[in-house]
Amino acid sequence: MPRLIDPGDQAAIEPAELVDMLAASRIDVRDEDAFAALGPSLARLGRNRSFLADAAIDALKQRRDDAARARGYGPQVLILHPPDGRFLVRANFWPARGDAVFRASGPRTFFYDLPHDHNFPFLTVGYLGPGYWSDYFEYDAQQVTGVPGSPAGLRYIERSRLEEGRLMLYRMRRDVHVQLPPDAFSVSLNILGQDPEQPWIDQYRFDIAGNRIEAGLATTASEVLLTIAAQMDGNGRDLAERFAFSHASARMRLTAVRALVAAEADGEAAGRWLDRATADPDALVAQNACRDLEMLHDKLRNGGGSAGAA
């Protein structure tokens, strides 16, 4: 489960002071102990019982909620310090089942009942209310292929909640949790660690009952753009082929292969792309290519024409 950290007992600080502390730190966010050492500073912000109401009012006046939406965050997030290449600071709001916003939006809006890990580390402290519940698991990211339906190796740890003042470090690609609504409206504060490689680090949704990977959650803009480019003759197709067989990211290689397949009108040609991809050294690419190739062969045997939906 997430690493518990002693929050200390130092005096409360303002958000700007926390931002200054983060700016002055020279840690590598991938260093677990160094990142954990920032936790007591977040706890100090958590002892400031007035700043969040002021920040919420300011956000409403400045329409900063639009900025949060633009970054892909849902209605439960208030950005306190925008991404600066190393850190992001935010407040998260967690409604209870009986709250109007929960009834209006449903559980998935707040990531409830969604088993997942994270492709970044983050510190969190309970700020207000009893705190959301979580069923906590751990897994070894080095032992999974990432293929949907493949074993996840999840180990159940416990169910607990993020109470006021409780300080934890969620470890990247190790801690898995299923968040459940709090008993009453709650708020947590986070420091997210950022890394240039983060967009290419996999994040998963899990099937808890089957102890399997259900799907990947991480997608980059480059993957979407490549899918479009592959539909064009010339440079776009050439780029997709190069990415399919030489890109450093296995996920991008798989995306490129599937983009090439989708661009083919002829099933035989599509099959050649998939057959070539079955030799990829990464299981994510090779196993998905094998599965897609089998589906394509079934489709062609049953009279299907184009390859795009393989």
mmCIF file of C-alpha atoms in Angstrom:
data_model
loop_
_atom_site.group_PDB
_atom_site.id
_atom_site.type_symbol
_atom_site.label_atom_id
_atom_site.label_comp_id
_atom_site.label_asym_id
_atom_site.label_seq_id
_atom_site.Cartn_x
_atom_site.Cartn_y
_atom_site.Cartn_z
ATOM 1 C CA MET A 1 0.000 0.000 0.000
ATOM 2 C CA PRO A 2 1.123 3.623 -0.180
ATOM 3 C CA ARG A 3 4.015 4.501 2.076
ATOM 4 C CA LEU A 4 2.929 6.126 5.342
ATOM 5 C CA ILE A 5 4.945 9.221 6.267
ATOM 6 C CA ASP A 6 5.277 10.987 9.594
ATOM 7 C CA PRO A 7 3.667 14.399 8.950
ATOM 8 C CA GLY A 8 5.637 16.144 11.693
ATOM 9 C CA ASP A 9 4.219 19.004 13.733
ATOM 10 C CA GLN A 10 5.584 22.161 12.133
ATOM 11 C CA ALA A 11 3.426 25.265 11.753
ATOM 12 C CA ALA A 12 0.967 25.795 8.919
ATOM 13 C CA ILE A 13 2.113 27.489 5.713
ATOM 14 C CA GLU A 14 0.503 29.234 2.754
ATOM 15 C CA PRO A 15 0.327 27.673 -0.738
ATOM 16 C CA ALA A 16 2.917 30.140 -2.056
ATOM 17 C CA GLU A 17 5.350 29.002 0.626
ATOM 18 C CA LEU A 18 4.914 25.382 -0.416
ATOM 19 C CA VAL A 19 5.520 26.327 -4.050
ATOM 20 C CA ASP A 20 8.720 28.126 -3.032
ATOM 21 C CA MET A 21 9.880 25.047 -1.118
ATOM 22 C CA LEU A 22 9.271 22.856 -4.144
ATOM 23 C CA ALA A 23 11.098 25.285 -6.419
ATOM 24 C CA ALA A 24 14.082 25.293 -4.070
ATOM 25 C CA SER A 25 14.286 21.510 -3.878
ATOM 26 C CA ARG A 26 16.664 19.775 -6.250
ATOM 27 C CA ILE A 27 15.392 16.262 -5.828
ATOM 28 C CA ASP A 28 14.796 13.691 -8.525
ATOM 29 C CA VAL A 29 11.099 12.812 -8.206
ATOM 30 C CA ARG A 30 11.976 9.227 -9.149
ATOM 31 C CA ASP A 31 13.966 8.952 -5.898
ATOM 32 C CA GLU A 32 11.353 7.581 -3.497
ATOM 33 C CA ASP A 33 13.051 8.675 -0.279
ATOM 34 C CA ALA A 34 13.810 12.159 -1.601
ATOM 35 C CA PHE A 35 10.251 12.657 -2.814
ATOM 36 C CA ALA A 36 8.852 11.340 0.471
ATOM 37 C CA ALA A 37 10.918 13.958 2.302
ATOM 38 C CA LEU A 38 8.665 16.637 0.783
ATOM 39 C CA GLY A 39 5.651 15.118 2.520
ATOM 40 C CA PRO A 40 5.874 17.078 5.791
ATOM 41 C CA SER A 41 5.779 20.318 3.777
ATOM 42 C CA LEU A 42 2.480 19.199 2.240
ATOM 43 C CA ALA A 43 1.243 18.347 5.736
ATOM 44 C CA ARG A 44 2.069 21.903 6.798
ATOM 45 C CA LEU A 45 -0.188 23.234 4.054
ATOM 46 C CA GLY A 46 -2.798 20.797 5.313
ATOM 47 C CA ARG A 47 -2.728 22.548 8.699
ATOM 48 C CA ASN A 48 -3.785 25.793 7.048
ATOM 49 C CA ARG A 49 -7.536 25.645 7.568
ATOM 50 C CA SER A 50 -8.461 28.769 5.610
ATOM 51 C CA PHE A 51 -6.531 28.773 2.338
ATOM 52 C CA LEU A 52 -8.714 26.339 0.410
ATOM 53 C CA ALA A 53 -11.919 28.345 0.698
ATOM 54 C CA ASP A 54 -10.047 31.412 -0.542
ATOM 55 C CA ALA A 55 -8.550 29.411 -3.430
ATOM 56 C CA ALA A 56 -11.959 28.068 -4.429
ATOM 57 C CA ILE A 57 -13.482 31.549 -4.477
ATOM 58 C CA ASP A 58 -10.551 32.855 -6.513
ATOM 59 C CA ALA A 59 -10.898 29.983 -8.993
ATOM 60 C CA LEU A 60 -14.574 30.766 -9.469
ATOM 61 C CA LYS A 61 -13.790 34.417 -10.125
ATOM 62 C CA GLN A 62 -10.931 33.633 -12.515
ATOM 63 C CA ARG A 63 -12.627 30.612 -14.133
ATOM 64 C CA ARG A 64 -9.563 28.550 -13.298
ATOM 65 C CA ASP A 65 -11.756 25.463 -13.313
ATOM 66 C CA ASP A 66 -11.669 25.744 -17.106
ATOM 67 C CA ALA A 67 -7.882 25.396 -16.972
ATOM 68 C CA ALA A 68 -8.208 22.249 -14.895
ATOM 69 C CA ARG A 69 -10.679 20.775 -17.384
ATOM 70 C CA ALA A 70 -8.319 21.616 -20.229
ATOM 71 C CA ARG A 71 -5.629 19.521 -18.543
ATOM 72 C CA GLY A 72 -7.933 16.528 -18.405
ATOM 73 C CA TYR A 73 -8.992 16.757 -14.764
ATOM 74 C CA GLY A 74 -12.548 16.158 -13.675
ATOM 75 C CA PRO A 75 -14.776 18.312 -11.501
ATOM 76 C CA GLN A 76 -13.160 17.040 -8.305
ATOM 77 C CA VAL A 77 -9.860 18.857 -8.909
ATOM 78 C CA LEU A 78 -8.725 22.372 -8.014
ATOM 79 C CA ILE A 79 -5.249 23.214 -9.321
ATOM 80 C CA LEU A 80 -3.221 25.030 -6.654
ATOM 81 C CA HIS A 81 0.039 25.130 -8.625
ATOM 82 C CA PRO A 82 0.029 24.222 -12.336
ATOM 83 C CA PRO A 83 2.531 21.782 -13.845
ATOM 84 C CA ASP A 84 6.035 23.249 -13.922
ATOM 85 C CA GLY A 85 7.868 20.248 -15.327
ATOM 86 C CA ARG A 86 8.623 18.806 -11.879
ATOM 87 C CA PHE A 87 5.569 19.240 -9.673
ATOM 88 C CA LEU A 88 1.854 19.899 -9.695
ATOM 89 C CA VAL A 89 -0.109 20.765 -6.549
ATOM 90 C CA ARG A 90 -3.849 20.191 -6.380
ATOM 91 C CA ALA A 91 -6.813 19.708 -4.090
ATOM 92 C CA ASN A 92 -9.173 16.793 -4.716
ATOM 93 C CA PHE A 93 -12.803 16.775 -3.620
ATOM 94 C CA TRP A 94 -14.430 13.475 -2.704
ATOM 95 C CA PRO A 95 -18.238 13.473 -2.402
ATOM 96 C CA ALA A 96 -20.111 10.879 -0.388
ATOM 97 C CA ARG A 97 -22.741 8.679 -2.022
ATOM 98 C CA GLY A 98 -25.527 10.831 -0.654
ATOM 99 C CA ASP A 99 -24.116 14.134 -1.942
ATOM 100 C CA ALA A 100 -25.947 15.809 -4.805
ATOM 101 C CA VAL A 101 -22.871 15.978 -7.040
ATOM 102 C CA PHE A 102 -22.345 12.224 -6.682
ATOM 103 C CA ARG A 103 -25.958 11.486 -7.556
ATOM 104 C CA ALA A 104 -25.739 13.800 -10.570
ATOM 105 C CA SER A 105 -22.389 12.607 -11.938
ATOM 106 C CA GLY A 106 -22.065 8.988 -10.835
ATOM 107 C CA PRO A 107 -19.074 7.169 -9.333
ATOM 108 C CA ARG A 108 -16.764 7.041 -12.374
ATOM 109 C CA THR A 109 -16.521 10.840 -12.540
ATOM 110 C CA PHE A 110 -14.613 10.647 -9.256
ATOM 111 C CA PHE A 111 -12.669 7.455 -10.101
ATOM 112 C CA TYR A 112 -14.611 5.457 -7.544
ATOM 113 C CA ASP A 113 -14.736 1.679 -8.086
ATOM 114 C CA LEU A 114 -11.985 1.922 -10.724
ATOM 115 C CA PRO A 115 -8.989 -0.297 -9.846
ATOM 116 C CA HIS A 116 -5.872 1.469 -11.114
ATOM 117 C CA ASP A 117 -2.238 2.274 -10.529
ATOM 118 C CA HIS A 118 -0.402 5.509 -11.401
ATOM 119 C CA ASN A 119 2.388 6.288 -13.840
ATOM 120 C CA PHE A 120 3.690 9.026 -11.543
ATOM 121 C CA PRO A 121 4.417 9.244 -7.813
ATOM 122 C CA PHE A 122 2.347 11.542 -5.641
ATOM 123 C CA LEU A 123 2.085 12.650 -2.049
ATOM 124 C CA THR A 124 -1.324 13.027 -0.480
ATOM 125 C CA VAL A 125 -2.640 14.252 2.852
ATOM 126 C CA GLY A 126 -6.168 14.157 4.222
ATOM 127 C CA TYR A 127 -7.338 17.756 4.572
ATOM 128 C CA LEU A 128 -11.039 17.687 5.406
ATOM 129 C CA GLY A 129 -13.597 15.075 6.364
ATOM 130 C CA PRO A 130 -13.254 11.381 7.162
ATOM 131 C CA GLY A 131 -11.472 10.663 3.857
ATOM 132 C CA TYR A 132 -12.142 8.350 0.944
ATOM 133 C CA TRP A 133 -11.779 4.612 1.471
ATOM 134 C CA SER A 134 -9.450 2.462 -0.606
ATOM 135 C CA ASP A 135 -8.869 -1.225 -1.075
ATOM 136 C CA TYR A 136 -5.088 -1.332 -1.470
ATOM 137 C CA PHE A 137 -3.067 -3.778 -3.527
ATOM 138 C CA GLU A 138 0.527 -4.004 -4.708
ATOM 139 C CA TYR A 139 2.018 -5.503 -7.857
ATOM 140 C CA ASP A 140 5.386 -5.841 -9.584
ATOM 141 C CA ALA A 141 5.272 -3.815 -12.795
ATOM 142 C CA GLN A 142 8.380 -5.587 -14.081
ATOM 143 C CA GLN A 143 6.535 -8.907 -14.083
ATOM 144 C CA VAL A 144 3.521 -7.911 -16.199
ATOM 145 C CA THR A 145 3.254 -7.726 -19.982
ATOM 146 C CA GLY A 146 0.533 -5.081 -20.081
ATOM 147 C CA VAL A 147 -1.572 -7.196 -22.435
ATOM 148 C CA PRO A 148 -5.296 -6.949 -21.582
ATOM 149 C CA GLY A 149 -6.369 -10.168 -19.918
ATOM 150 C CA SER A 150 -2.856 -11.101 -18.793
ATOM 151 C CA PRO A 151 -2.008 -11.871 -15.135
ATOM 152 C CA ALA A 152 -1.461 -8.852 -12.885
ATOM 153 C CA GLY A 153 -0.028 -10.519 -9.778
ATOM 154 C CA LEU A 154 -2.004 -8.266 -7.421
ATOM 155 C CA ARG A 155 -1.492 -8.776 -3.686
ATOM 156 C CA TYR A 156 -4.232 -7.468 -1.398
ATOM 157 C CA ILE A 157 -2.955 -5.357 1.503
ATOM 158 C CA GLU A 158 -5.855 -3.734 3.362
ATOM 159 C CA ARG A 159 -8.832 -1.387 3.293
ATOM 160 C CA SER A 160 -8.273 1.992 4.958
ATOM 161 C CA ARG A 161 -9.173 5.640 4.510
ATOM 162 C CA LEU A 162 -7.313 8.910 4.111
ATOM 163 C CA GLU A 163 -8.203 10.593 7.385
ATOM 164 C CA GLU A 164 -7.399 14.217 8.181
ATOM 165 C CA GLY A 165 -3.665 14.599 8.679
ATOM 166 C CA ARG A 166 -2.773 11.170 7.296
ATOM 167 C CA LEU A 167 0.177 11.548 4.927
ATOM 168 C CA MET A 168 1.067 8.975 2.276
ATOM 169 C CA LEU A 169 3.218 8.487 -0.798
ATOM 170 C CA TYR A 170 1.626 6.605 -3.677
ATOM 171 C CA ARG A 171 4.471 4.799 -5.409
ATOM 172 C CA MET A 172 4.518 4.833 -9.185
ATOM 173 C CA ARG A 173 3.576 1.522 -10.823
ATOM 174 C CA ARG A 174 3.509 -0.329 -7.527
ATOM 175 C CA ASP A 175 0.523 0.772 -5.476
ATOM 176 C CA VAL A 176 -2.921 -0.123 -6.821
ATOM 177 C CA HIS A 177 -6.144 1.006 -5.234
ATOM 178 C CA VAL A 178 -9.883 0.863 -5.640
ATOM 179 C CA GLN A 179 -11.232 4.134 -4.278
ATOM 180 C CA LEU A 180 -14.598 4.128 -2.526
ATOM 181 C CA PRO A 181 -16.698 7.137 -1.497
ATOM 182 C CA PRO A 182 -16.046 8.613 1.951
ATOM 183 C CA ASP A 183 -18.674 8.508 4.663
ATOM 184 C CA ALA A 184 -18.998 12.295 4.297
ATOM 185 C CA PHE A 185 -17.645 14.911 1.889
ATOM 186 C CA SER A 186 -13.847 14.975 2.076
ATOM 187 C CA VAL A 187 -10.850 16.797 0.608
ATOM 188 C CA SER A 188 -7.273 15.703 0.025
ATOM 189 C CA LEU A 189 -4.192 17.669 -1.048
ATOM 190 C CA ASN A 190 -1.622 16.285 -3.497
ATOM 191 C CA ILE A 191 1.864 16.950 -4.789
ATOM 192 C CA LEU A 192 2.338 15.108 -8.076
ATOM 193 C CA GLY A 193 5.841 14.308 -9.262
ATOM 194 C CA GLN A 194 6.404 14.850 -12.980
ATOM 195 C CA ASP A 195 8.991 13.363 -15.309
ATOM 196 C CA PRO A 196 9.597 13.879 -19.057
ATOM 197 C CA GLU A 197 9.170 10.135 -19.597
ATOM 198 C CA GLN A 198 5.777 10.035 -17.871
ATOM 199 C CA PRO A 199 3.657 10.036 -21.064
ATOM 200 C CA TRP A 200 5.383 6.806 -22.107
ATOM 201 C CA ILE A 201 5.083 5.074 -18.750
ATOM 202 C CA ASP A 202 2.189 2.636 -18.727
ATOM 203 C CA GLN A 203 -0.755 2.899 -16.367
ATOM 204 C CA TYR A 204 -3.363 0.178 -16.025
ATOM 205 C CA ARG A 205 -6.935 -0.526 -15.074
ATOM 206 C CA PHE A 206 -7.241 -3.889 -13.328
ATOM 207 C CA ASP A 207 -9.770 -6.692 -13.083
ATOM 208 C CA ILE A 208 -9.629 -7.379 -9.361
ATOM 209 C CA ALA A 209 -11.796 -10.501 -9.396
ATOM 210 C CA GLY A 210 -9.693 -12.117 -12.114
ATOM 211 C CA ASN A 211 -6.388 -10.622 -10.905
ATOM 212 C CA ARG A 212 -5.678 -9.477 -14.447
ATOM 213 C CA ILE A 213 -4.883 -6.348 -16.408
ATOM 214 C CA GLU A 214 -8.098 -5.061 -17.915
ATOM 215 C CA ALA A 215 -6.763 -2.208 -20.068
ATOM 216 C CA GLY A 216 -4.103 0.432 -20.425
ATOM 217 C CA LEU A 217 -5.049 3.943 -19.332
ATOM 218 C CA ALA A 218 -2.162 6.039 -20.668
ATOM 219 C CA THR A 219 -2.438 7.587 -24.138
ATOM 220 C CA THR A 220 -0.360 10.377 -25.636
ATOM 221 C CA ALA A 221 -1.319 12.950 -28.235
ATOM 222 C CA SER A 222 1.429 11.499 -30.435
ATOM 223 C CA GLU A 223 -0.375 8.157 -30.557
ATOM 224 C CA VAL A 224 -3.571 9.806 -31.768
ATOM 225 C CA LEU A 225 -1.738 11.902 -34.355
ATOM 226 C CA LEU A 226 0.130 8.873 -35.674
ATOM 227 C CA THR A 227 -3.142 7.039 -36.248
ATOM 228 C CA ILE A 228 -4.283 9.944 -38.412
ATOM 229 C CA ALA A 229 -0.958 10.228 -40.242
ATOM 230 C CA ALA A 230 -0.965 6.544 -41.189
ATOM 231 C CA GLN A 231 -4.141 7.086 -43.193
ATOM 232 C CA MET A 232 -2.221 9.392 -45.517
ATOM 233 C CA ASP A 233 0.069 8.146 -48.254
ATOM 234 C CA GLY A 234 3.677 9.263 -48.312
ATOM 235 C CA ASN A 235 5.436 10.659 -45.273
ATOM 236 C CA GLY A 236 2.693 9.751 -42.815
ATOM 237 C CA ARG A 237 2.774 6.085 -43.795
ATOM 238 C CA ASP A 238 6.575 6.052 -43.785
ATOM 239 C CA LEU A 239 6.648 7.564 -40.299
ATOM 240 C CA ALA A 240 4.147 5.006 -39.026
ATOM 241 C CA GLU A 241 6.282 2.167 -40.387
ATOM 242 C CA ARG A 242 9.410 3.577 -38.791
ATOM 243 C CA PHE A 243 7.658 3.957 -35.439
ATOM 244 C CA ALA A 244 6.133 0.478 -35.682
ATOM 245 C CA PHE A 245 9.493 -1.233 -35.753
ATOM 246 C CA SER A 246 12.003 1.124 -34.174
ATOM 247 C CA HIS A 247 10.307 3.432 -31.628
ATOM 248 C CA ALA A 248 11.655 3.126 -28.085
ATOM 249 C CA SER A 249 8.161 2.802 -26.581
ATOM 250 C CA ALA A 250 6.457 -0.575 -26.958
ATOM 251 C CA ARG A 251 3.093 1.128 -26.649
ATOM 252 C CA MET A 252 3.904 3.452 -29.543
ATOM 253 C CA ARG A 253 5.132 0.527 -31.654
ATOM 254 C CA LEU A 254 1.840 -1.271 -31.072
ATOM 255 C CA THR A 255 -0.121 1.887 -31.874
ATOM 256 C CA ALA A 256 1.842 2.320 -35.104
ATOM 257 C CA VAL A 257 1.309 -1.294 -36.173
ATOM 258 C CA ARG A 258 -2.423 -1.009 -35.579
ATOM 259 C CA ALA A 259 -2.488 2.301 -37.436
ATOM 260 C CA LEU A 260 -0.832 0.639 -40.448
ATOM 261 C CA VAL A 261 -3.311 -2.237 -40.289
ATOM 262 C CA ALA A 262 -6.260 0.150 -40.116
ATOM 263 C CA ALA A 263 -4.954 2.021 -43.155
ATOM 264 C CA GLU A 264 -4.851 -1.108 -45.323
ATOM 265 C CA ALA A 265 -7.811 -1.886 -47.555
ATOM 266 C CA ASP A 266 -6.429 -5.350 -48.255
ATOM 267 C CA GLY A 267 -6.515 -8.009 -45.558
ATOM 268 C CA GLU A 268 -3.434 -9.794 -46.844
ATOM 269 C CA ALA A 269 -1.378 -6.600 -46.612
ATOM 270 C CA ALA A 270 -2.686 -5.945 -43.112
ATOM 271 C CA GLY A 271 -1.741 -9.450 -42.094
ATOM 272 C CA ARG A 272 1.832 -8.890 -43.189
ATOM 273 C CA TRP A 273 2.163 -5.925 -40.803
ATOM 274 C CA LEU A 274 0.817 -8.002 -37.928
ATOM 275 C CA ASP A 275 2.937 -11.019 -38.783
ATOM 276 C CA ARG A 276 6.040 -8.859 -38.718
ATOM 277 C CA ALA A 277 5.022 -7.383 -35.356
ATOM 278 C CA THR A 278 4.701 -10.827 -33.749
ATOM 279 C CA ALA A 279 8.511 -10.892 -33.634
ATOM 280 C CA ASP A 280 8.699 -7.751 -31.496
ATOM 281 C CA PRO A 281 10.875 -8.340 -28.398
ATOM 282 C CA ASP A 282 8.257 -6.822 -26.084
ATOM 283 C CA ALA A 283 5.338 -9.051 -25.085
ATOM 284 C CA LEU A 284 2.891 -6.144 -25.218
ATOM 285 C CA VAL A 285 3.466 -5.797 -28.956
ATOM 286 C CA ALA A 286 4.058 -9.440 -29.846
ATOM 287 C CA GLN A 287 1.085 -10.887 -27.962
ATOM 288 C CA ASN A 288 -1.331 -8.210 -29.133
ATOM 289 C CA ALA A 289 -0.111 -8.673 -32.713
ATOM 290 C CA CYS A 290 -0.685 -12.432 -32.444
ATOM 291 C CA ARG A 291 -4.185 -11.869 -31.117
ATOM 292 C CA ASP A 292 -4.995 -9.262 -33.773
ATOM 293 C CA LEU A 293 -3.628 -11.539 -36.502
ATOM 294 C CA GLU A 294 -5.808 -14.410 -35.334
ATOM 295 C CA MET A 295 -8.851 -12.122 -35.325
ATOM 296 C CA LEU A 296 -7.975 -10.911 -38.820
ATOM 297 C CA HIS A 297 -7.653 -14.471 -40.135
ATOM 298 C CA ASP A 298 -11.034 -15.345 -38.614
ATOM 299 C CA LYS A 299 -12.565 -12.302 -40.244
ATOM 300 C CA LEU A 300 -11.100 -13.119 -43.651
ATOM 301 C CA ARG A 301 -12.234 -16.746 -43.419
ATOM 302 C CA ASN A 302 -15.749 -15.551 -42.651
ATOM 303 C CA GLY A 303 -15.812 -13.301 -45.676
ATOM 304 C CA GLY A 304 -14.763 -9.997 -44.097
ATOM 305 C CA GLY A 305 -13.126 -7.664 -46.558
ATOM 306 C CA SER A 306 -11.130 -4.774 -45.180
ATOM 307 C CA ALA A 307 -8.568 -5.132 -42.445
ATOM 308 C CA GLY A 308 -9.259 -1.938 -40.567
ATOM 309 C CA ALA A 309 -11.431 -3.437 -37.840
ATOM 310 C CA ALA A 310 -9.092 -6.327 -37.022
#
